[in-house]
Amino acid sequence: MSSNDRYPTIPLGQYREYPVAEMRERLQAFYTDVARRRTVREFSSRPVPRDIIETALAAAGTAPSGANLQPWHFVVVSGPETKKRIREAAEAEEREFYSHRASAEWLAALEPLGTDDQKPFLESAPYLVAVFMQKYGELPDGRRMKHYYPAESTGLATGILITALHHAGLATLTHTPSPMKFLNEILARPKSERPFLLLVVGYPAAGATVPDISRKALEDFVSFVDP
Ligand SMILES: Cc1cc2nc3c(=O)[nH]c(=O)nc-3n(C[C@H](O)[C@H](O)[C@H](O)COP(=O)(O)O)c2cc1C
């Protein structure tokens, strides 16, 4: 019986508990798999069935969100004309970024990644998924509905999306041309939505390489408080 009888509850039917040994095995397998994920910047144009993208997005839609308001919207772009428009707009912003807007410090941090203002993958990859964060909701009568923690919630949904696509054997690039307002215009999204990031999705190009960078060791980013 719920402590709040005004709202219905249902049994936690889908929860699964595993014996600890199985827990370890499952987690080790999961960790080994996600540790292989890399951001790819060279994509093949090989097609990916649309239902694969849909299921990964359905997984993203299971993310927890502030007050369950699910403050996200995903636009899946596969058409060459729209991809071309996005590439042109993104490259214009990136030219500004690399030549004027970025601080010397930011450019130095990007240097090991070898990124520049050329974004051919925005046309070659089979899918671009534009992720929008809904700053507020819009009720049918035009009133605004406050959203709680929209950035945290959209970030969590996007993390699940990236993980799901990796799990399916696809590569992604988390791309953030800055500013990204052009995405609202090209994709006809309302002012209530802020472009969050642009996820490039597909198979890596044959012979694709990635920067030789490392990840922090667990003890460098985790602390335990036992007492
Ligand atoms: C919020 C965010 C924005 C990013 N923006 C870009 C980007 O605009 N261009 C790019 O090439 N990579 C971008 N990346 C990818 C990072 O450079 C990459 O995740 C990082 O170098 C670690 O490499 P890995 O993903 O292969 O582990 C972004 C990643 C995140 C999380």
PDB file of C-alpha atoms and ligand atoms in Angstrom:
ATOM      1  CA  MET A   1       0.000   0.000   0.000  1.00  0.00           C
ATOM      2  CA  SER A   2       1.357   3.387  -0.981  1.00  0.00           C
ATOM      3  CA  SER A   3       1.764   6.094   1.620  1.00  0.00           C
ATOM      4  CA  ASN A   4      -0.036   8.328  -0.836  1.00  0.00           C
ATOM      5  CA  ASP A   5      -3.452   6.914  -1.675  1.00  0.00           C
ATOM      6  CA  ARG A   6      -4.351   9.717  -4.059  1.00  0.00           C
ATOM      7  CA  TYR A   7      -2.097   8.415  -6.821  1.00  0.00           C
ATOM      8  CA  PRO A   8      -2.054   4.841  -8.104  1.00  0.00           C
ATOM      9  CA  THR A   9       1.008   2.650  -7.721  1.00  0.00           C
ATOM     10  CA  ILE A  10       1.938  -0.642  -9.331  1.00  0.00           C
ATOM     11  CA  PRO A  11       4.175  -3.453  -8.088  1.00  0.00           C
ATOM     12  CA  LEU A  12       7.879  -3.171  -8.901  1.00  0.00           C
ATOM     13  CA  GLY A  13       7.379  -6.114 -11.201  1.00  0.00           C
ATOM     14  CA  GLN A  14      10.324  -5.645 -13.558  1.00  0.00           C
ATOM     15  CA  TYR A  15      13.037  -5.349 -10.927  1.00  0.00           C
ATOM     16  CA  ARG A  16      15.623  -8.160 -10.924  1.00  0.00           C
ATOM     17  CA  GLU A  17      18.025  -9.023  -8.142  1.00  0.00           C
ATOM     18  CA  TYR A  18      21.082 -11.167  -8.972  1.00  0.00           C
ATOM     19  CA  PRO A  19      23.263 -13.284  -6.737  1.00  0.00           C
ATOM     20  CA  VAL A  20      26.416 -11.283  -5.933  1.00  0.00           C
ATOM     21  CA  ALA A  21      28.645 -13.487  -8.119  1.00  0.00           C
ATOM     22  CA  GLU A  22      26.333 -12.869 -11.069  1.00  0.00           C
ATOM     23  CA  MET A  23      26.231  -9.157 -10.238  1.00  0.00           C
ATOM     24  CA  ARG A  24      30.036  -9.059 -10.538  1.00  0.00           C
ATOM     25  CA  GLU A  25      30.001 -10.967 -13.801  1.00  0.00           C
ATOM     26  CA  ARG A  26      27.305  -8.800 -15.355  1.00  0.00           C
ATOM     27  CA  LEU A  27      28.989  -5.580 -14.295  1.00  0.00           C
ATOM     28  CA  GLN A  28      32.409  -6.709 -15.442  1.00  0.00           C
ATOM     29  CA  ALA A  29      30.962  -7.555 -18.855  1.00  0.00           C
ATOM     30  CA  PHE A  30      29.159  -4.213 -18.998  1.00  0.00           C
ATOM     31  CA  TYR A  31      32.253  -2.285 -17.968  1.00  0.00           C
ATOM     32  CA  THR A  32      34.442  -4.137 -20.491  1.00  0.00           C
ATOM     33  CA  ASP A  33      31.955  -3.269 -23.208  1.00  0.00           C
ATOM     34  CA  VAL A  34      31.481   0.437 -22.386  1.00  0.00           C
ATOM     35  CA  ALA A  35      35.230   0.872 -21.912  1.00  0.00           C
ATOM     36  CA  ARG A  36      35.614   0.080 -25.633  1.00  0.00           C
ATOM     37  CA  ARG A  37      33.474   3.091 -26.598  1.00  0.00           C
ATOM     38  CA  ARG A  38      35.369   5.828 -28.380  1.00  0.00           C
ATOM     39  CA  THR A  39      34.259   9.048 -29.975  1.00  0.00           C
ATOM     40  CA  VAL A  40      34.658   8.545 -33.725  1.00  0.00           C
ATOM     41  CA  ARG A  41      35.221  11.415 -36.155  1.00  0.00           C
ATOM     42  CA  GLU A  42      35.408   9.510 -39.452  1.00  0.00           C
ATOM     43  CA  PHE A  43      32.180   7.829 -40.516  1.00  0.00           C
ATOM     44  CA  SER A  44      31.201   5.406 -43.250  1.00  0.00           C
ATOM     45  CA  SER A  45      28.075   6.248 -45.243  1.00  0.00           C
ATOM     46  CA  ARG A  46      26.857   2.645 -44.850  1.00  0.00           C
ATOM     47  CA  PRO A  47      23.179   2.712 -43.998  1.00  0.00           C
ATOM     48  CA  VAL A  48      21.886   1.736 -40.558  1.00  0.00           C
ATOM     49  CA  PRO A  49      18.317   0.378 -40.268  1.00  0.00           C
ATOM     50  CA  ARG A  50      16.040   2.993 -38.793  1.00  0.00           C
ATOM     51  CA  ASP A  51      14.517   0.644 -36.218  1.00  0.00           C
ATOM     52  CA  ILE A  52      17.958   0.362 -34.571  1.00  0.00           C
ATOM     53  CA  ILE A  53      17.985   4.128 -33.998  1.00  0.00           C
ATOM     54  CA  GLU A  54      14.381   4.016 -32.784  1.00  0.00           C
ATOM     55  CA  THR A  55      15.116   1.341 -30.184  1.00  0.00           C
ATOM     56  CA  ALA A  56      18.187   3.216 -28.948  1.00  0.00           C
ATOM     57  CA  LEU A  57      16.018   6.333 -28.625  1.00  0.00           C
ATOM     58  CA  ALA A  58      13.372   4.331 -26.765  1.00  0.00           C
ATOM     59  CA  ALA A  59      16.145   3.324 -24.342  1.00  0.00           C
ATOM     60  CA  ALA A  60      17.118   7.003 -23.980  1.00  0.00           C
ATOM     61  CA  GLY A  61      13.501   7.805 -23.172  1.00  0.00           C
ATOM     62  CA  THR A  62      13.656   5.572 -20.087  1.00  0.00           C
ATOM     63  CA  ALA A  63      16.080   7.989 -18.384  1.00  0.00           C
ATOM     64  CA  PRO A  64      15.114   9.395 -15.003  1.00  0.00           C
ATOM     65  CA  SER A  65      14.088  13.048 -15.174  1.00  0.00           C
ATOM     66  CA  GLY A  66      13.265  15.845 -12.768  1.00  0.00           C
ATOM     67  CA  ALA A  67       9.612  15.375 -11.673  1.00  0.00           C
ATOM     68  CA  ASN A  68       9.282  12.881 -14.569  1.00  0.00           C
ATOM     69  CA  LEU A  69       8.814  15.766 -16.997  1.00  0.00           C
ATOM     70  CA  GLN A  70      11.083  14.135 -19.625  1.00  0.00           C
ATOM     71  CA  PRO A  71      12.322  17.509 -20.875  1.00  0.00           C
ATOM     72  CA  TRP A  72      13.972  16.333 -24.080  1.00  0.00           C
ATOM     73  CA  HIS A  73      13.297  16.083 -27.783  1.00  0.00           C
ATOM     74  CA  PHE A  74      15.385  14.176 -30.334  1.00  0.00           C
ATOM     75  CA  VAL A  75      15.330  15.011 -34.049  1.00  0.00           C
ATOM     76  CA  VAL A  76      16.682  12.214 -36.248  1.00  0.00           C
ATOM     77  CA  VAL A  77      18.092  13.585 -39.497  1.00  0.00           C
ATOM     78  CA  SER A  78      18.881  11.247 -42.383  1.00  0.00           C
ATOM     79  CA  GLY A  79      18.049  13.360 -45.446  1.00  0.00           C
ATOM     80  CA  PRO A  80      21.018  14.673 -47.477  1.00  0.00           C
ATOM     81  CA  GLU A  81      19.594  18.181 -47.908  1.00  0.00           C
ATOM     82  CA  THR A  82      19.103  18.784 -44.208  1.00  0.00           C
ATOM     83  CA  LYS A  83      22.484  17.240 -43.377  1.00  0.00           C
ATOM     84  CA  LYS A  84      24.130  19.595 -45.877  1.00  0.00           C
ATOM     85  CA  ARG A  85      22.417  22.624 -44.317  1.00  0.00           C
ATOM     86  CA  ILE A  86      23.525  21.509 -40.848  1.00  0.00           C
ATOM     87  CA  ARG A  87      27.089  20.970 -42.048  1.00  0.00           C
ATOM     88  CA  GLU A  88      27.269  24.406 -43.652  1.00  0.00           C
ATOM     89  CA  ALA A  89      25.883  26.144 -40.555  1.00  0.00           C
ATOM     90  CA  ALA A  90      28.096  24.123 -38.175  1.00  0.00           C
ATOM     91  CA  GLU A  91      31.246  24.785 -40.200  1.00  0.00           C
ATOM     92  CA  ALA A  92      30.487  28.518 -40.260  1.00  0.00           C
ATOM     93  CA  GLU A  93      30.240  28.524 -36.436  1.00  0.00           C
ATOM     94  CA  GLU A  94      33.332  26.352 -36.106  1.00  0.00           C
ATOM     95  CA  ARG A  95      35.382  28.649 -38.376  1.00  0.00           C
ATOM     96  CA  GLU A  96      34.496  31.527 -36.041  1.00  0.00           C
ATOM     97  CA  PHE A  97      35.271  29.374 -33.033  1.00  0.00           C
ATOM     98  CA  TYR A  98      38.705  28.222 -34.170  1.00  0.00           C
ATOM     99  CA  SER A  99      39.757  31.595 -35.577  1.00  0.00           C
ATOM    100  CA  HIS A 100      38.267  34.030 -32.998  1.00  0.00           C
ATOM    101  CA  ARG A 101      35.989  32.759 -30.276  1.00  0.00           C
ATOM    102  CA  ALA A 102      38.017  30.014 -28.605  1.00  0.00           C
ATOM    103  CA  SER A 103      40.466  31.074 -25.906  1.00  0.00           C
ATOM    104  CA  ALA A 104      44.107  29.978 -26.256  1.00  0.00           C
ATOM    105  CA  GLU A 105      43.471  27.699 -23.263  1.00  0.00           C
ATOM    106  CA  TRP A 106      40.498  26.009 -24.957  1.00  0.00           C
ATOM    107  CA  LEU A 107      42.424  25.519 -28.201  1.00  0.00           C
ATOM    108  CA  ALA A 108      45.294  23.972 -26.238  1.00  0.00           C
ATOM    109  CA  ALA A 109      42.885  21.515 -24.568  1.00  0.00           C
ATOM    110  CA  LEU A 110      41.511  20.548 -27.998  1.00  0.00           C
ATOM    111  CA  GLU A 111      44.897  20.154 -29.638  1.00  0.00           C
ATOM    112  CA  PRO A 112      45.477  16.467 -28.736  1.00  0.00           C
ATOM    113  CA  LEU A 113      42.126  15.639 -30.342  1.00  0.00           C
ATOM    114  CA  GLY A 114      43.185  17.093 -33.698  1.00  0.00           C
ATOM    115  CA  THR A 115      39.754  18.664 -34.310  1.00  0.00           C
ATOM    116  CA  ASP A 116      39.303  21.580 -36.706  1.00  0.00           C
ATOM    117  CA  ASP A 117      36.539  23.491 -38.495  1.00  0.00           C
ATOM    118  CA  GLN A 118      35.956  20.801 -41.151  1.00  0.00           C
ATOM    119  CA  LYS A 119      32.981  18.565 -40.380  1.00  0.00           C
ATOM    120  CA  PRO A 120      32.533  16.177 -43.352  1.00  0.00           C
ATOM    121  CA  PHE A 121      30.960  13.560 -41.049  1.00  0.00           C
ATOM    122  CA  LEU A 122      27.879  15.785 -40.786  1.00  0.00           C
ATOM    123  CA  GLU A 123      27.109  14.705 -44.346  1.00  0.00           C
ATOM    124  CA  SER A 124      28.714  11.282 -44.569  1.00  0.00           C
ATOM    125  CA  ALA A 125      27.240   9.632 -41.454  1.00  0.00           C
ATOM    126  CA  PRO A 126      23.827   8.041 -42.006  1.00  0.00           C
ATOM    127  CA  TYR A 127      22.207   9.791 -39.016  1.00  0.00           C
ATOM    128  CA  LEU A 128      22.502  13.016 -37.096  1.00  0.00           C
ATOM    129  CA  VAL A 129      20.487  13.037 -33.898  1.00  0.00           C
ATOM    130  CA  ALA A 130      19.924  16.585 -32.692  1.00  0.00           C
ATOM    131  CA  VAL A 131      19.192  16.549 -28.975  1.00  0.00           C
ATOM    132  CA  PHE A 132      17.083  19.410 -27.635  1.00  0.00           C
ATOM    133  CA  MET A 133      16.559  20.285 -23.991  1.00  0.00           C
ATOM    134  CA  GLN A 134      13.119  21.684 -23.216  1.00  0.00           C
ATOM    135  CA  LYS A 135      13.748  24.659 -20.933  1.00  0.00           C
ATOM    136  CA  TYR A 136      10.019  24.689 -20.152  1.00  0.00           C
ATOM    137  CA  GLY A 137       6.995  22.781 -21.353  1.00  0.00           C
ATOM    138  CA  GLU A 138       4.220  24.311 -23.398  1.00  0.00           C
ATOM    139  CA  LEU A 139       0.690  23.383 -22.345  1.00  0.00           C
ATOM    140  CA  PRO A 140      -2.039  23.082 -25.010  1.00  0.00           C
ATOM    141  CA  ASP A 141      -3.541  26.407 -23.826  1.00  0.00           C
ATOM    142  CA  GLY A 142      -0.202  28.157 -24.390  1.00  0.00           C
ATOM    143  CA  ARG A 143       0.801  28.425 -20.711  1.00  0.00           C
ATOM    144  CA  ARG A 144       4.359  27.513 -19.728  1.00  0.00           C
ATOM    145  CA  MET A 145       5.098  24.566 -17.484  1.00  0.00           C
ATOM    146  CA  LYS A 146       8.252  24.824 -15.409  1.00  0.00           C
ATOM    147  CA  HIS A 147      10.794  22.068 -15.982  1.00  0.00           C
ATOM    148  CA  TYR A 148      13.065  20.939 -13.175  1.00  0.00           C
ATOM    149  CA  TYR A 149      16.684  19.972 -13.868  1.00  0.00           C
ATOM    150  CA  PRO A 150      16.244  19.874 -17.659  1.00  0.00           C
ATOM    151  CA  ALA A 151      20.002  19.852 -18.361  1.00  0.00           C
ATOM    152  CA  GLU A 152      20.718  17.024 -15.935  1.00  0.00           C
ATOM    153  CA  SER A 153      17.770  15.026 -17.282  1.00  0.00           C
ATOM    154  CA  THR A 154      18.673  15.541 -20.949  1.00  0.00           C
ATOM    155  CA  GLY A 155      22.294  14.684 -20.193  1.00  0.00           C
ATOM    156  CA  LEU A 156      21.225  11.424 -18.597  1.00  0.00           C
ATOM    157  CA  ALA A 157      18.981  10.538 -21.556  1.00  0.00           C
ATOM    158  CA  THR A 158      21.792  11.334 -23.976  1.00  0.00           C
ATOM    159  CA  GLY A 159      24.210   9.185 -21.992  1.00  0.00           C
ATOM    160  CA  ILE A 160      21.839   6.253 -22.255  1.00  0.00           C
ATOM    161  CA  LEU A 161      21.436   6.919 -25.993  1.00  0.00           C
ATOM    162  CA  ILE A 162      25.208   6.909 -26.575  1.00  0.00           C
ATOM    163  CA  THR A 163      25.583   3.747 -24.501  1.00  0.00           C
ATOM    164  CA  ALA A 164      22.702   2.022 -26.299  1.00  0.00           C
ATOM    165  CA  LEU A 165      24.135   2.832 -29.733  1.00  0.00           C
ATOM    166  CA  HIS A 166      27.550   1.595 -28.667  1.00  0.00           C
ATOM    167  CA  HIS A 167      25.913  -1.564 -27.298  1.00  0.00           C
ATOM    168  CA  ALA A 168      24.417  -2.093 -30.775  1.00  0.00           C
ATOM    169  CA  GLY A 169      27.858  -1.808 -32.382  1.00  0.00           C
ATOM    170  CA  LEU A 170      27.493   1.716 -33.733  1.00  0.00           C
ATOM    171  CA  ALA A 171      29.854   4.628 -33.310  1.00  0.00           C
ATOM    172  CA  THR A 172      28.923   8.115 -32.164  1.00  0.00           C
ATOM    173  CA  LEU A 173      30.426  11.562 -32.091  1.00  0.00           C
ATOM    174  CA  THR A 174      29.165  14.002 -29.509  1.00  0.00           C
ATOM    175  CA  HIS A 175      29.334  17.261 -31.411  1.00  0.00           C
ATOM    176  CA  THR A 176      28.743  20.710 -29.961  1.00  0.00           C
ATOM    177  CA  PRO A 177      29.281  23.408 -32.565  1.00  0.00           C
ATOM    178  CA  SER A 178      28.926  26.562 -30.550  1.00  0.00           C
ATOM    179  CA  PRO A 179      26.478  28.298 -30.633  1.00  0.00           C
ATOM    180  CA  MET A 180      23.966  25.760 -31.963  1.00  0.00           C
ATOM    181  CA  LYS A 181      20.939  28.009 -32.363  1.00  0.00           C
ATOM    182  CA  PHE A 182      20.945  27.245 -36.113  1.00  0.00           C
ATOM    183  CA  LEU A 183      19.545  23.817 -35.237  1.00  0.00           C
ATOM    184  CA  ASN A 184      16.267  25.372 -34.038  1.00  0.00           C
ATOM    185  CA  GLU A 185      15.888  27.130 -37.343  1.00  0.00           C
ATOM    186  CA  ILE A 186      16.883  24.282 -39.650  1.00  0.00           C
ATOM    187  CA  LEU A 187      14.891  21.682 -37.709  1.00  0.00           C
ATOM    188  CA  ALA A 188      11.929  23.962 -36.909  1.00  0.00           C
ATOM    189  CA  ARG A 189      12.076  23.503 -33.145  1.00  0.00           C
ATOM    190  CA  PRO A 190      10.393  26.016 -30.824  1.00  0.00           C
ATOM    191  CA  LYS A 191      12.126  28.670 -28.695  1.00  0.00           C
ATOM    192  CA  SER A 192      11.338  26.667 -25.567  1.00  0.00           C
ATOM    193  CA  GLU A 193      13.936  24.108 -26.690  1.00  0.00           C
ATOM    194  CA  ARG A 194      17.667  24.661 -26.443  1.00  0.00           C
ATOM    195  CA  PRO A 195      19.971  22.617 -28.690  1.00  0.00           C
ATOM    196  CA  PHE A 196      21.870  20.375 -26.299  1.00  0.00           C
ATOM    197  CA  LEU A 197      24.196  18.555 -28.660  1.00  0.00           C
ATOM    198  CA  LEU A 198      24.344  16.943 -32.056  1.00  0.00           C
ATOM    199  CA  LEU A 199      25.051  13.220 -32.048  1.00  0.00           C
ATOM    200  CA  VAL A 200      26.581  11.817 -35.217  1.00  0.00           C
ATOM    201  CA  VAL A 201      25.719   8.118 -35.581  1.00  0.00           C
ATOM    202  CA  GLY A 202      26.891   5.381 -37.910  1.00  0.00           C
ATOM    203  CA  TYR A 203      29.638   2.863 -38.613  1.00  0.00           C
ATOM    204  CA  PRO A 204      33.229   4.075 -38.367  1.00  0.00           C
ATOM    205  CA  ALA A 205      34.947   4.632 -41.728  1.00  0.00           C
ATOM    206  CA  ALA A 206      37.324   1.836 -42.732  1.00  0.00           C
ATOM    207  CA  GLY A 207      40.694   2.551 -41.129  1.00  0.00           C
ATOM    208  CA  ALA A 208      39.300   5.247 -38.822  1.00  0.00           C
ATOM    209  CA  THR A 209      41.693   6.326 -36.085  1.00  0.00           C
ATOM    210  CA  VAL A 210      41.052   7.971 -32.712  1.00  0.00           C
ATOM    211  CA  PRO A 211      43.246  10.165 -30.507  1.00  0.00           C
ATOM    212  CA  ASP A 212      45.608   8.280 -28.216  1.00  0.00           C
ATOM    213  CA  ILE A 213      44.242   9.657 -24.958  1.00  0.00           C
ATOM    214  CA  SER A 214      43.748   8.089 -21.562  1.00  0.00           C
ATOM    215  CA  ARG A 215      41.061   7.894 -18.922  1.00  0.00           C
ATOM    216  CA  LYS A 216      41.513   8.683 -15.252  1.00  0.00           C
ATOM    217  CA  ALA A 217      42.055   5.764 -12.906  1.00  0.00           C
ATOM    218  CA  LEU A 218      39.170   5.043 -10.536  1.00  0.00           C
ATOM    219  CA  GLU A 219      41.043   6.416  -7.512  1.00  0.00           C
ATOM    220  CA  ASP A 220      41.550   9.706  -9.347  1.00  0.00           C
ATOM    221  CA  PHE A 221      37.847  10.396  -9.760  1.00  0.00           C
ATOM    222  CA  VAL A 222      36.131   8.462  -6.966  1.00  0.00           C
ATOM    223  CA  SER A 223      36.343   8.787  -3.205  1.00  0.00           C
ATOM    224  CA  PHE A 224      34.657   6.608  -0.636  1.00  0.00           C
ATOM    225  CA  VAL A 225      33.461   7.853   2.729  1.00  0.00           C
ATOM    226  CA  ASP A 226      33.150   4.860   5.041  1.00  0.00           C
ATOM    227  CA  PRO A 227      32.739   6.088   8.601  1.00  0.00           C
TER     228      PRO A 227
HETATM  229  C1  LIG B   1      29.567  17.668 -24.030  1.00  0.00           C
HETATM  230  C2  LIG B   1      30.578  17.169 -25.021  1.00  0.00           C
HETATM  231  C3  LIG B   1      30.886  17.928 -26.125  1.00  0.00           C
HETATM  232  C4  LIG B   1      31.788  17.464 -27.083  1.00  0.00           C
HETATM  233  N1  LIG B   1      31.990  18.194 -28.217  1.00  0.00           N
HETATM  234  C5  LIG B   1      32.795  17.713 -29.180  1.00  0.00           C
HETATM  235  C6  LIG B   1      32.921  18.411 -30.424  1.00  0.00           C
HETATM  236  O1  LIG B   1      32.279  19.433 -30.657  1.00  0.00           O
HETATM  237  N2  LIG B   1      33.755  17.897 -31.372  1.00  0.00           N
HETATM  238  C7  LIG B   1      34.440  16.738 -31.175  1.00  0.00           C
HETATM  239  O2  LIG B   1      35.173  16.330 -32.073  1.00  0.00           O
HETATM  240  N3  LIG B   1      34.317  16.042 -30.019  1.00  0.00           N
HETATM  241  C8  LIG B   1      33.504  16.489 -29.030  1.00  0.00           C
HETATM  242  N4  LIG B   1      33.308  15.761 -27.869  1.00  0.00           N
HETATM  243  C9  LIG B   1      33.982  14.448 -27.710  1.00  0.00           C
HETATM  244  C10 LIG B   1      35.121  14.507 -26.730  1.00  0.00           C
HETATM  245  O3  LIG B   1      36.218  15.180 -27.302  1.00  0.00           O
HETATM  246  C11 LIG B   1      35.475  13.065 -26.318  1.00  0.00           C
HETATM  247  O4  LIG B   1      34.394  12.480 -25.638  1.00  0.00           O
HETATM  248  C12 LIG B   1      36.700  13.024 -25.427  1.00  0.00           C
HETATM  249  O5  LIG B   1      37.837  13.468 -26.124  1.00  0.00           O
HETATM  250  C13 LIG B   1      36.951  11.612 -24.872  1.00  0.00           C
HETATM  251  O6  LIG B   1      37.142  10.692 -25.933  1.00  0.00           O
HETATM  252  P1  LIG B   1      36.254   9.372 -26.016  1.00  0.00           P
HETATM  253  O7  LIG B   1      34.812   9.790 -26.110  1.00  0.00           O
HETATM  254  O8  LIG B   1      36.755   8.654 -27.235  1.00  0.00           O
HETATM  255  O9  LIG B   1      36.489   8.598 -24.733  1.00  0.00           O
HETATM  256  C14 LIG B   1      32.418  16.207 -26.899  1.00  0.00           C
HETATM  257  C15 LIG B   1      32.108  15.439 -25.773  1.00  0.00           C
HETATM  258  C16 LIG B   1      31.185  15.899 -24.859  1.00  0.00           C
HETATM  259  C17 LIG B   1      30.813  15.026 -23.683  1.00  0.00           C
END
